[in-house]
PDB file of C-alpha atoms in Angstrom:
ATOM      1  CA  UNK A 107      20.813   6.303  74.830  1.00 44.00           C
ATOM      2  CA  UNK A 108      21.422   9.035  72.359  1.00 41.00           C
ATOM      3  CA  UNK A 109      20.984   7.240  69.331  1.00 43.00           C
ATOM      4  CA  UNK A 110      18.776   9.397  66.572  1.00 44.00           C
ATOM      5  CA  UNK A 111      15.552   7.613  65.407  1.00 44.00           C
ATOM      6  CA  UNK A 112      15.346   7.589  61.413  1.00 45.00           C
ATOM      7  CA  UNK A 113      12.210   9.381  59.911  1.00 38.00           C
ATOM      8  CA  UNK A 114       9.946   6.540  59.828  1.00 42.00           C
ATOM      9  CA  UNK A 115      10.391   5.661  63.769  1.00 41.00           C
ATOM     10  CA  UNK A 116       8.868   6.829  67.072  1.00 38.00           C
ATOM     11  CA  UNK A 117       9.566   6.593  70.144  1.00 39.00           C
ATOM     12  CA  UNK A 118       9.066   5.173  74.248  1.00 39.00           C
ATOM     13  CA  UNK A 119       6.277   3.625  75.521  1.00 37.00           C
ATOM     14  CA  UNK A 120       3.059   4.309  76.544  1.00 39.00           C
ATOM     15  CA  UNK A 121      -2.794   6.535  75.575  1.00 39.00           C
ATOM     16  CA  UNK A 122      -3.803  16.263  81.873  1.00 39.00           C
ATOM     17  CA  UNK A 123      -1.051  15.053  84.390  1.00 42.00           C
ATOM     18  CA  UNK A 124      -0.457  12.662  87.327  1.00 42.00           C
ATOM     19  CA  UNK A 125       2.748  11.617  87.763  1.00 42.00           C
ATOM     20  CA  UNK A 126       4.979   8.420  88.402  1.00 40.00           C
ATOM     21  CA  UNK A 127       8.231   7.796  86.292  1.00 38.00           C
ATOM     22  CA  UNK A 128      11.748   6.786  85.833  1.00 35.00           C
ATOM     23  CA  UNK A 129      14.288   7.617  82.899  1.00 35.00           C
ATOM     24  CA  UNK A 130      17.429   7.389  82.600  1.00 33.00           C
ATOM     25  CA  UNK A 131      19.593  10.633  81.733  1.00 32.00           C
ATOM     26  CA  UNK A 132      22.687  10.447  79.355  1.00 32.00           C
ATOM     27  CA  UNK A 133      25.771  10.970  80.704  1.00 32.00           C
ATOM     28  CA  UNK A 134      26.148  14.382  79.408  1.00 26.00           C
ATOM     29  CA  UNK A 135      22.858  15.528  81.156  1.00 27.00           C
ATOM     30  CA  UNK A 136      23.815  14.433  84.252  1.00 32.00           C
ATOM     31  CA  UNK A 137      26.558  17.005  85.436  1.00 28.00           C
ATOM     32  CA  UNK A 138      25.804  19.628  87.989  1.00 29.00           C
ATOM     33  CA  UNK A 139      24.658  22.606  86.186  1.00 27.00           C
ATOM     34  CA  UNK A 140      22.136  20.516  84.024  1.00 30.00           C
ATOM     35  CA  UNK A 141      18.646  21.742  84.779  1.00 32.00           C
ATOM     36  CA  UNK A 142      15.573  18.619  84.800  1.00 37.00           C
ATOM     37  CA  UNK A 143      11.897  18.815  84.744  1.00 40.00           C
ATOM     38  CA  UNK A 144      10.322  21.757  85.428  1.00 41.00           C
ATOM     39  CA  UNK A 145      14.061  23.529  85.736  1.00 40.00           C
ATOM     40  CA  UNK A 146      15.095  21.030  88.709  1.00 40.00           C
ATOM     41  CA  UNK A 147      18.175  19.971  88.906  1.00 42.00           C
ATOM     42  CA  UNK A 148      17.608  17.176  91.080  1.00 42.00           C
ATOM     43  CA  UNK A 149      15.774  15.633  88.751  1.00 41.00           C
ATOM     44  CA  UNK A 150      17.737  15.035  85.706  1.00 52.00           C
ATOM     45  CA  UNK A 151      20.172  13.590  88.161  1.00 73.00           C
ATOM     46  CA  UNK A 152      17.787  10.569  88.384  1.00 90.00           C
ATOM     47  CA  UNK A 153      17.053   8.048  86.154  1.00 96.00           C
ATOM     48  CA  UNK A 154      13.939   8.907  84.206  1.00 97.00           C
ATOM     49  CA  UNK A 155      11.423   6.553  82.194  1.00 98.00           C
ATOM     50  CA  UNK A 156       9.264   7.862  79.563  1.00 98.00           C
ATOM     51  CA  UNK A 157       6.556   4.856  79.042  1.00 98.00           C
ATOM     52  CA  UNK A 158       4.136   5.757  75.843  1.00 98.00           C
ATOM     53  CA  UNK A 159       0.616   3.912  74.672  1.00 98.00           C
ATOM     54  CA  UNK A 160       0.596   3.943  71.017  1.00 97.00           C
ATOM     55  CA  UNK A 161      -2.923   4.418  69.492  1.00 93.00           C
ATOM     56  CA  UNK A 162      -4.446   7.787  70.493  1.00 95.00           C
ATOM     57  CA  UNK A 163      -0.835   9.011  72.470  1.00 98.00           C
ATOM     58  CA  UNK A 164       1.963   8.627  69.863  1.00 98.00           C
ATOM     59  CA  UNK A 165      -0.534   8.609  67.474  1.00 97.00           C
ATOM     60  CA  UNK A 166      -4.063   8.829  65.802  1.00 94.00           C
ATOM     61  CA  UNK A 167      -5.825   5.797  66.341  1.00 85.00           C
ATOM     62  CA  UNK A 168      -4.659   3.362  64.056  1.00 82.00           C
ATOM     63  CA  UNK A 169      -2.741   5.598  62.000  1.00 92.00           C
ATOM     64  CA  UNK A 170       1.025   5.745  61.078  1.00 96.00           C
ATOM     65  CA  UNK A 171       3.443   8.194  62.794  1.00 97.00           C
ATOM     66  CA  UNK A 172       3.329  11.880  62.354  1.00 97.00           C
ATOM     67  CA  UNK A 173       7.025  13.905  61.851  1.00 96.00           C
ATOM     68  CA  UNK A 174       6.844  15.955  64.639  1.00 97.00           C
ATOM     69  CA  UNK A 175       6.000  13.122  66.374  1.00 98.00           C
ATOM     70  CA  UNK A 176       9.341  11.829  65.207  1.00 96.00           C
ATOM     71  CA  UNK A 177      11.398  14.740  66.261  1.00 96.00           C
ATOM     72  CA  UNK A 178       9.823  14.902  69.440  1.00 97.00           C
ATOM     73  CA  UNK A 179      11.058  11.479  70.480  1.00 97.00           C
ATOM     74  CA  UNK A 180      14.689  12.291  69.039  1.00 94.00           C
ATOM     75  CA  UNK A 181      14.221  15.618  71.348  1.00 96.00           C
ATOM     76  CA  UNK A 182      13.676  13.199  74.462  1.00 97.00           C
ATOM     77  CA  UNK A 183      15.999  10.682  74.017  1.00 96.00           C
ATOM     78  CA  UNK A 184      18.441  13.002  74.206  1.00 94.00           C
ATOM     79  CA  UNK A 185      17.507  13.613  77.817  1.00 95.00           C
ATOM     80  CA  UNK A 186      15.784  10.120  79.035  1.00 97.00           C
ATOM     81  CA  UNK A 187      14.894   6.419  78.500  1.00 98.00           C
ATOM     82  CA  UNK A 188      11.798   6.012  76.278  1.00 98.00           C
ATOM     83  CA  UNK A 189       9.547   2.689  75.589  1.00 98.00           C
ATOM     84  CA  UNK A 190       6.541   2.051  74.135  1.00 98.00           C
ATOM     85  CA  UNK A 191       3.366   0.056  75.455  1.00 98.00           C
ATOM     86  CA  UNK A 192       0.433  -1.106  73.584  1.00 95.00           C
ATOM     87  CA  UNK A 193      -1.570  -3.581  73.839  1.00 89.00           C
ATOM     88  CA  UNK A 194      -1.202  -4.671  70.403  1.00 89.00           C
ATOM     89  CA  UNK A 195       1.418  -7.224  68.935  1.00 91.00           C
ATOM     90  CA  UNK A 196       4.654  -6.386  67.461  1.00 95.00           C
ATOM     91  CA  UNK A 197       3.624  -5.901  63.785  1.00 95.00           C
ATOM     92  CA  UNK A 198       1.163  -3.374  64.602  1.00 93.00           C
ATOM     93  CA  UNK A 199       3.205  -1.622  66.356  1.00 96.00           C
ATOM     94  CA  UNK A 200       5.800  -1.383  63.331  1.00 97.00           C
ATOM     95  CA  UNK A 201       2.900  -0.905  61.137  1.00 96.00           C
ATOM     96  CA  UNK A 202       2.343   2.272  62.988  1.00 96.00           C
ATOM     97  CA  UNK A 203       5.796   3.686  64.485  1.00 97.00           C
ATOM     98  CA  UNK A 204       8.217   2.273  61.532  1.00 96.00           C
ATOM     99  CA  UNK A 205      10.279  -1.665  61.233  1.00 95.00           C
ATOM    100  CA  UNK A 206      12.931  -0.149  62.838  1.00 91.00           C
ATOM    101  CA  UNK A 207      11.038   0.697  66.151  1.00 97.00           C
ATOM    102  CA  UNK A 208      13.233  -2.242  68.217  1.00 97.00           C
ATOM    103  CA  UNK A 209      16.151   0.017  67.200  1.00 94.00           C
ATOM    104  CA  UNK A 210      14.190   3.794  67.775  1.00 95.00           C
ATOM    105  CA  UNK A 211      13.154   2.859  71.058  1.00 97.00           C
ATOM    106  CA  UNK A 212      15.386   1.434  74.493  1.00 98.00           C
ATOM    107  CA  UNK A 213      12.283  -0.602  75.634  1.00 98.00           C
ATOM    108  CA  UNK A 214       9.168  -2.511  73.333  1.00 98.00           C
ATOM    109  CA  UNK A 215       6.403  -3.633  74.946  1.00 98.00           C
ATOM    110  CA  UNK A 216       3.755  -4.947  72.728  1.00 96.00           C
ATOM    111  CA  UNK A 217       1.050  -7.153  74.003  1.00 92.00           C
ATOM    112  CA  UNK A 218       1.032  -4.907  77.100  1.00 93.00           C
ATOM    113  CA  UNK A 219       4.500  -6.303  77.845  1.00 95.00           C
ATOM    114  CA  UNK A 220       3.648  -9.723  77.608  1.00 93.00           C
ATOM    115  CA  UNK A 221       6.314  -9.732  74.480  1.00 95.00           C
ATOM    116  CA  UNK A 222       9.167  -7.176  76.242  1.00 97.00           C
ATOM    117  CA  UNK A 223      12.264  -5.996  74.366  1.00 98.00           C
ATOM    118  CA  UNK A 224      15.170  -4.267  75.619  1.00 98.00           C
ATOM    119  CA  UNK A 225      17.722  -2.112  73.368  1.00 96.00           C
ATOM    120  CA  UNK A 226      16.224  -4.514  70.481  1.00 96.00           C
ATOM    121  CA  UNK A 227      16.669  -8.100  72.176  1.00 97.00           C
ATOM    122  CA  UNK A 228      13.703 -10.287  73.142  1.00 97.00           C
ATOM    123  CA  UNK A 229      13.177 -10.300  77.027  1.00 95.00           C
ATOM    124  CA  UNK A 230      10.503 -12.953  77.765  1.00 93.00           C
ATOM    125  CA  UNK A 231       7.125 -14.043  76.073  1.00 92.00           C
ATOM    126  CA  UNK A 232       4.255 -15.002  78.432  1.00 90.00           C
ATOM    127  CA  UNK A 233       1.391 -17.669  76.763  1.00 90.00           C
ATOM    128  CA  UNK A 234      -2.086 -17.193  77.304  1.00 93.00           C
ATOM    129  CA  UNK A 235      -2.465 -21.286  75.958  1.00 93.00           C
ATOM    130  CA  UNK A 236      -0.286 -21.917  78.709  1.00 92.00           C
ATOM    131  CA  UNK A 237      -1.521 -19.963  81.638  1.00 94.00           C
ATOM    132  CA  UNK A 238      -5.505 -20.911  80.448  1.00 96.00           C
ATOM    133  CA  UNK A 239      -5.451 -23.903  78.937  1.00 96.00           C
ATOM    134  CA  UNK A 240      -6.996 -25.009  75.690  1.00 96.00           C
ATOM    135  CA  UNK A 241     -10.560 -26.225  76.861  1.00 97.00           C
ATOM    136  CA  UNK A 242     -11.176 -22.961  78.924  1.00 97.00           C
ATOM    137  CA  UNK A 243      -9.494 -21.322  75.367  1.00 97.00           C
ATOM    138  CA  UNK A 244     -12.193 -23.129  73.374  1.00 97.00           C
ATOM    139  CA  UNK A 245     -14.914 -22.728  75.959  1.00 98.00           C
ATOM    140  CA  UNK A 246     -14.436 -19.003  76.406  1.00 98.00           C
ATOM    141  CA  UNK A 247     -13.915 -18.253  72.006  1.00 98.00           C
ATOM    142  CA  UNK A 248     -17.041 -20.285  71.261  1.00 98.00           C
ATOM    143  CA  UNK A 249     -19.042 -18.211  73.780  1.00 98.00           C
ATOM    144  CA  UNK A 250     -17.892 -15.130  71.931  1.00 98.00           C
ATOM    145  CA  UNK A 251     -18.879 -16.479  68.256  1.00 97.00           C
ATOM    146  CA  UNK A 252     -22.271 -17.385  69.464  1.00 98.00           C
ATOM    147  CA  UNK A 253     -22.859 -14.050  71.306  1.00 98.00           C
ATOM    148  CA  UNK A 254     -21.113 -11.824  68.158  1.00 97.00           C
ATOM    149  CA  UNK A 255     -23.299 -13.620  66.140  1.00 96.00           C
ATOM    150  CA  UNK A 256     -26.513 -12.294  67.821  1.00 96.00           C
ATOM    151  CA  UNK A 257     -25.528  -8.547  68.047  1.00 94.00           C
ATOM    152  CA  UNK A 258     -27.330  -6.217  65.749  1.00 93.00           C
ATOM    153  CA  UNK A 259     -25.080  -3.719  64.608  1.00 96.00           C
ATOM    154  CA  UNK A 260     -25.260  -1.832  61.517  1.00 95.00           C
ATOM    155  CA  UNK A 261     -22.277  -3.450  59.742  1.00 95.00           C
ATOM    156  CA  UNK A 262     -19.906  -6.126  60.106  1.00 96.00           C
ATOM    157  CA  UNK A 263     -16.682  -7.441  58.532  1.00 96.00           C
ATOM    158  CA  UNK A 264     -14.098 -10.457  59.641  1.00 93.00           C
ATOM    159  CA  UNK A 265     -11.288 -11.150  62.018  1.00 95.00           C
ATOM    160  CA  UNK A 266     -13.794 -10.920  65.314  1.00 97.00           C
ATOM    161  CA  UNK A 267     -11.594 -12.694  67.045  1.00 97.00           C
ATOM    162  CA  UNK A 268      -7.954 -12.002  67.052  1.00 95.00           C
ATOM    163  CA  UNK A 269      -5.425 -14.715  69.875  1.00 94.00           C
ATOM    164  CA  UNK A 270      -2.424 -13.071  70.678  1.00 91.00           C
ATOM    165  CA  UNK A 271       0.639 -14.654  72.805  1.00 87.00           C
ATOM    166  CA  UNK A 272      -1.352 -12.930  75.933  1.00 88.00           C
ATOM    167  CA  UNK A 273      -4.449 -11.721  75.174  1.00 91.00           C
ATOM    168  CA  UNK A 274      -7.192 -12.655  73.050  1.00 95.00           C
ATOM    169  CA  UNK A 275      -8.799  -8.962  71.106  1.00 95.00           C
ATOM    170  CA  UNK A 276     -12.209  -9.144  70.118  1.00 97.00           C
ATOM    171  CA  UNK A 277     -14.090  -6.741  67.736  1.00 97.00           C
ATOM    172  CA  UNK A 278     -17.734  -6.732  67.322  1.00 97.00           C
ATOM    173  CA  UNK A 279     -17.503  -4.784  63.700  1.00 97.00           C
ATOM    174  CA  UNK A 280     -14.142  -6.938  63.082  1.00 97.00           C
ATOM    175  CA  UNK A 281     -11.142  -6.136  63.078  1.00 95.00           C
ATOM    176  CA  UNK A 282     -10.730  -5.892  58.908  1.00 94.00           C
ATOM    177  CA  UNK A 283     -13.147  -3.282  58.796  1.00 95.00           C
ATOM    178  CA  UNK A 284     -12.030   0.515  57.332  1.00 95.00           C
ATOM    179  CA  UNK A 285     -11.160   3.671  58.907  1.00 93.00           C
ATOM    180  CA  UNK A 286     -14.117   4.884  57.801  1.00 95.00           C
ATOM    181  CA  UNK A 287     -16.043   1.955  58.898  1.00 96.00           C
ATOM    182  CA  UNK A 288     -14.249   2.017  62.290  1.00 95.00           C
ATOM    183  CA  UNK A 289     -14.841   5.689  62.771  1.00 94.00           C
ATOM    184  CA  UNK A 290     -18.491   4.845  62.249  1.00 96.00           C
ATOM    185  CA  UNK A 291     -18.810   1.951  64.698  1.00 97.00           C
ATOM    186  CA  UNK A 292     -17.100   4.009  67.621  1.00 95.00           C
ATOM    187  CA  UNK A 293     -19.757   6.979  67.236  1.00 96.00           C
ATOM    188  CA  UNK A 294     -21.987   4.046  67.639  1.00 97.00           C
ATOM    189  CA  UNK A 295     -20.385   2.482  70.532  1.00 97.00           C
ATOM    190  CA  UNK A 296     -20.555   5.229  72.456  1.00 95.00           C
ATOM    191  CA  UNK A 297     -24.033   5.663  71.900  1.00 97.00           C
ATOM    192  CA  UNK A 298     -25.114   1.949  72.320  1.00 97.00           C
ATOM    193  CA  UNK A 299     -22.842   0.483  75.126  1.00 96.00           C
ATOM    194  CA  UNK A 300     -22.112  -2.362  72.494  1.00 97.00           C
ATOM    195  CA  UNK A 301     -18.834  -3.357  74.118  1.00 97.00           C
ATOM    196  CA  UNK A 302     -19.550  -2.310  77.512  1.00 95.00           C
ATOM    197  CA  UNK A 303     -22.703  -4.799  77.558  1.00 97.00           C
ATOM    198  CA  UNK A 304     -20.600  -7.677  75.628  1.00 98.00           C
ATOM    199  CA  UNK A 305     -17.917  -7.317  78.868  1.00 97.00           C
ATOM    200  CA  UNK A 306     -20.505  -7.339  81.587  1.00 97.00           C
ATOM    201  CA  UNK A 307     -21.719 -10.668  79.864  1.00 98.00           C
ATOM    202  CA  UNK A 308     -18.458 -12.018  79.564  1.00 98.00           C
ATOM    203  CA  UNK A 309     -17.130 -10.923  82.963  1.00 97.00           C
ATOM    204  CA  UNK A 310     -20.232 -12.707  85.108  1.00 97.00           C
ATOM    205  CA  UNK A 311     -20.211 -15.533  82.749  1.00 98.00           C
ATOM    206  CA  UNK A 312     -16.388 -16.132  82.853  1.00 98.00           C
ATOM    207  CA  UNK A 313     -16.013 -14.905  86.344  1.00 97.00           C
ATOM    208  CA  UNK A 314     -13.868 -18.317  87.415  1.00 97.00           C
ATOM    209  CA  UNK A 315     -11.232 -17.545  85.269  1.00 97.00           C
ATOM    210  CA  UNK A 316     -10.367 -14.360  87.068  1.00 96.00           C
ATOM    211  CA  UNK A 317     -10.340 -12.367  83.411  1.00 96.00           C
ATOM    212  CA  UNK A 318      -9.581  -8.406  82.782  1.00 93.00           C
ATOM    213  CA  UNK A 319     -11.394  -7.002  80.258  1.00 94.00           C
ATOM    214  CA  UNK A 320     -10.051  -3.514  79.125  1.00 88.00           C
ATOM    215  CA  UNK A 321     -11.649  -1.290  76.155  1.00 89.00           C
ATOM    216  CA  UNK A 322      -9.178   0.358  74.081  1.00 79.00           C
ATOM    217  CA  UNK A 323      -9.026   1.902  70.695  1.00 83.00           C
ATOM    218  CA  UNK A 324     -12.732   2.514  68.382  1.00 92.00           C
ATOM    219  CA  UNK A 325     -13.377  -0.975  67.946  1.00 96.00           C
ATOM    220  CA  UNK A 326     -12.784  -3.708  70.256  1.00 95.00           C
ATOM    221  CA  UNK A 327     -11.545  -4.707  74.106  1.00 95.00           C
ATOM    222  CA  UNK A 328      -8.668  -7.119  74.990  1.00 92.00           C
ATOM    223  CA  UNK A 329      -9.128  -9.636  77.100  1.00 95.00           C
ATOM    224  CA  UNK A 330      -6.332 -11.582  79.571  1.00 94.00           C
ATOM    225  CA  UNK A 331      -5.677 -12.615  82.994  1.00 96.00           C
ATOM    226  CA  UNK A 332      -5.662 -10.462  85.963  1.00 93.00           C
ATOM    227  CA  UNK A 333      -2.825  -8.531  86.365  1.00 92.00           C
ATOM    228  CA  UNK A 334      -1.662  -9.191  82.692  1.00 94.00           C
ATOM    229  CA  UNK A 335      -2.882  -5.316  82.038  1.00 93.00           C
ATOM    230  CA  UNK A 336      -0.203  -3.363  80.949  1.00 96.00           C
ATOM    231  CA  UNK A 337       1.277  -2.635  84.513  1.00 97.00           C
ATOM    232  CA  UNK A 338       2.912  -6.170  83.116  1.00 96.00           C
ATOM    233  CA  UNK A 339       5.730  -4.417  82.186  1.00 98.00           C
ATOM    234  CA  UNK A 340       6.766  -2.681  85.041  1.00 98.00           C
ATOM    235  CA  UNK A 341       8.177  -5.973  86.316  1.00 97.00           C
ATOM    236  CA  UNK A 342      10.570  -5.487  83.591  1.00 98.00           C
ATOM    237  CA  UNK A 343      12.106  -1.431  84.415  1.00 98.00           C
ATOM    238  CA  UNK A 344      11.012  -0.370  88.004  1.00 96.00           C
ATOM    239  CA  UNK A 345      14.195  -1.603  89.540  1.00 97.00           C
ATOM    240  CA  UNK A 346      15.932   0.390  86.984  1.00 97.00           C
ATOM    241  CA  UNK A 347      14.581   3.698  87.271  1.00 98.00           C
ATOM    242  CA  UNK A 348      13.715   6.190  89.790  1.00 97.00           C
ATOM    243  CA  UNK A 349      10.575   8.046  87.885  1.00 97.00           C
ATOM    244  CA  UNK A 350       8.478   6.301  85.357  1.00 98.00           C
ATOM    245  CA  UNK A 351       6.081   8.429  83.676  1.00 98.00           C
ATOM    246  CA  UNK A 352       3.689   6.954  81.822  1.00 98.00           C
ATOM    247  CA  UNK A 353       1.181   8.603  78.859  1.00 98.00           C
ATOM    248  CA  UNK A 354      -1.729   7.400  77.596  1.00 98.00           C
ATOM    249  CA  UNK A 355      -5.282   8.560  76.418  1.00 96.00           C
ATOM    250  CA  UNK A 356      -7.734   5.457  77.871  1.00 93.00           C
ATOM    251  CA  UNK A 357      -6.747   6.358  81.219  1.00 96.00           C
ATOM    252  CA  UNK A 358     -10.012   6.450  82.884  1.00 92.00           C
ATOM    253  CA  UNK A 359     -11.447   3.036  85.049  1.00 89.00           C
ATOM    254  CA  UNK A 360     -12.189   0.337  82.100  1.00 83.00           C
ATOM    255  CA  UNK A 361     -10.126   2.123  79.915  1.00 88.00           C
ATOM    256  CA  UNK A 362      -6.846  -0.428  78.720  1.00 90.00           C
ATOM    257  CA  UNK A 363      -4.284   2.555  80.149  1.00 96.00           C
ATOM    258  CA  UNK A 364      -6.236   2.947  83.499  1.00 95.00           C
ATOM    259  CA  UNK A 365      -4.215   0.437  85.369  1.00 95.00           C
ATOM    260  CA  UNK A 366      -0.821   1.377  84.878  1.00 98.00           C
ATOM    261  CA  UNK A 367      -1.700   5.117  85.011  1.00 98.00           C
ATOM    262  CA  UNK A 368      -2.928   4.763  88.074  1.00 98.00           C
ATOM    263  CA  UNK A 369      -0.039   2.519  89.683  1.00 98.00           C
ATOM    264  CA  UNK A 370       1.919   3.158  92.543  1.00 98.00           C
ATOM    265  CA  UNK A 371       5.056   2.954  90.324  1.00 98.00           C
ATOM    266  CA  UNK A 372       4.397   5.640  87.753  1.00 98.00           C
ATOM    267  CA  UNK A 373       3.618   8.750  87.226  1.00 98.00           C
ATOM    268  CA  UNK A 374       0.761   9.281  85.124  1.00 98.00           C
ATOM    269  CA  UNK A 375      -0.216  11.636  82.059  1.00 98.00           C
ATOM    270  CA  UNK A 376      -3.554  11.302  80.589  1.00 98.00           C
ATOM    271  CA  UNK A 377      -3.251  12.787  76.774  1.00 98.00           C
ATOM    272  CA  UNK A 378      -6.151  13.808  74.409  1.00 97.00           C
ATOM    273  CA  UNK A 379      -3.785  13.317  71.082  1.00 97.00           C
ATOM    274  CA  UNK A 380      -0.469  13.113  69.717  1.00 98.00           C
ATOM    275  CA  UNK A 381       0.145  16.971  69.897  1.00 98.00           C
ATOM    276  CA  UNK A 382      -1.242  17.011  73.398  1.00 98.00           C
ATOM    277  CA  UNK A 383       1.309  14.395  74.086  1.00 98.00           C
ATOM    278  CA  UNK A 384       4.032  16.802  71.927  1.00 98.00           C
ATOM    279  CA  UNK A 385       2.861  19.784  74.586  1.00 98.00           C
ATOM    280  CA  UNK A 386       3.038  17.988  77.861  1.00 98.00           C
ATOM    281  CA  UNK A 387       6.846  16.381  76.999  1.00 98.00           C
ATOM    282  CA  UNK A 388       8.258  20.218  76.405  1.00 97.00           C
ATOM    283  CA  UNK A 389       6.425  21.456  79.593  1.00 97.00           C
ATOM    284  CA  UNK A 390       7.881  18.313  81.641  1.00 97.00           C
ATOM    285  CA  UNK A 391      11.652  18.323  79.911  1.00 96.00           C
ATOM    286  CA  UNK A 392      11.934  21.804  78.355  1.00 91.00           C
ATOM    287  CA  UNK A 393      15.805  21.129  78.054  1.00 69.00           C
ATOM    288  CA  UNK A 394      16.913  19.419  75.236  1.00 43.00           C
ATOM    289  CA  UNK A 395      16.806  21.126  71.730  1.00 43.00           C
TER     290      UNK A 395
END
């Protein structure tokens, strides 16, 4: 898929190196002289999957897409398949890498892949209503309110509580807060456990409903059924490919890119920004100008 991305859009899915991928190559790329990864040969002749988180990988947490950003994902497309996948819905997503990101990208996954698009079509939708139920829905939400209400943090704001087609987020600053206010609470955070203690409590008190709890971004952790992380979306390319290589930044155990970085089925990058991301892909696929 050679297709240019316009200004505004980024590129394939998703937060130092491990390894597992699949992309596939252009045409072009694929005759016998072309050179791959690292100067191999043999591997632009398979079909190669570059996989992307958003937030802290394509770009700075929460923020909108950087140009070189831009170009580097035109740069790669050129050579393999790329796809996006965060853990957040669609509208975030094009909040952060442009409206046009269904075109700019050959996979979507938002929701960790519980809402997959392919070359701009919807794929499936998986419900969290449906899978759960509405009294373990209500059960589990009103546990929440009661304990957010109790936790002594130094500011708060609304949307606490944010249900998504497969996942419910939850926020103990709130979701509505500012950059400067999240920026704040994650120094915090780190230095309190705040989420870290709210899972634990969930995950013992909840434990029959076989929940993951993974803590991504500065402010909150996502909560959904076991094996809904965003390995989810595998199910969707891994018969396609023959290397999927994956980048994120929360790649470390209770971090929401742990489980597909560490899958059987990709390779795995862990990134510390977007321009660590930007360093890695020319190392990895140096062809391509």
């Amino acid at each position: 898929m050679a297709s240019s991305l316009p200004l505004h859009h980024l590129f394939a899915f998703c937060d130092h190196c491990c390894h597992r991928a699949t992309h596939r190559l252009l045409p072009r790329f694929c005759s016998g002289k072309s050179t791959g990864v690292n100067g191999s040969s043999d591997r632009m002749a398979k079909r190669v999957l570059c996989l992307f988180d958003v937030d802290g990988t394509l770009t700075a947490a929460r923020k909108d897409v950087e140009q070189d950003m831009i170009e580097e994902m035109q740069r790669l497309r050129k050579i393999v398949t790329i796809g996006t996948v965060g853990g957040s819905d669609l509208v975030k997503q094009m909040e952060q890498l442009g409206k046009t990101v269904l075109q700019d990208f050959d996979y979507v996954f938002a929701e960790n892949g519980l809402v997959a698009y392919k070359q701009g079509e919807l794929l499936a939708v998986q419900s969290l209503r449906t899978h759960l139920g509405e009294d373990n829905l209500k059960e589990f939400i009103n546990f929440c309110l009661k304990y957010l209400a109790d936790i002594d943090i130094p500011l708060k704001r609304g949307t606490f509580i944010e249900f998504r087609n497969g996942m419910i987020n939850v926020s103990p600053v709130g979701r509505n807060c500012s950059q400067e206010e999240r920026d704040a609470f994650e120094v915090f955070d780190l230095a309190n456990g705040i989420r870290a203690k709210f899972v634990d409590t969930l995950r013992e008190r909840f434990a029959h409903l076989d929940l993951t709890f993974s803590v991504g971004g500065q402010i909150s952790f996502d909560v959904f059924p076991r094996g809904w992380d965003k390995t989810y979306c595998l199910r969707y390319v891994k018969s396609d490919f023959d290397e999927i290589h994956f980048f994120g930044d929360k790649t470390h155990e209770g971090g929401n890119d742990y489980e597909i970085f560490a899958s059987k089925d990709t390779v795995g990058h862990t990134v510390t920004g977007p321009s660590d991301t930007i360093r890695q892909l020319r190392e990895l696929f140096p062809l391509s100008s």
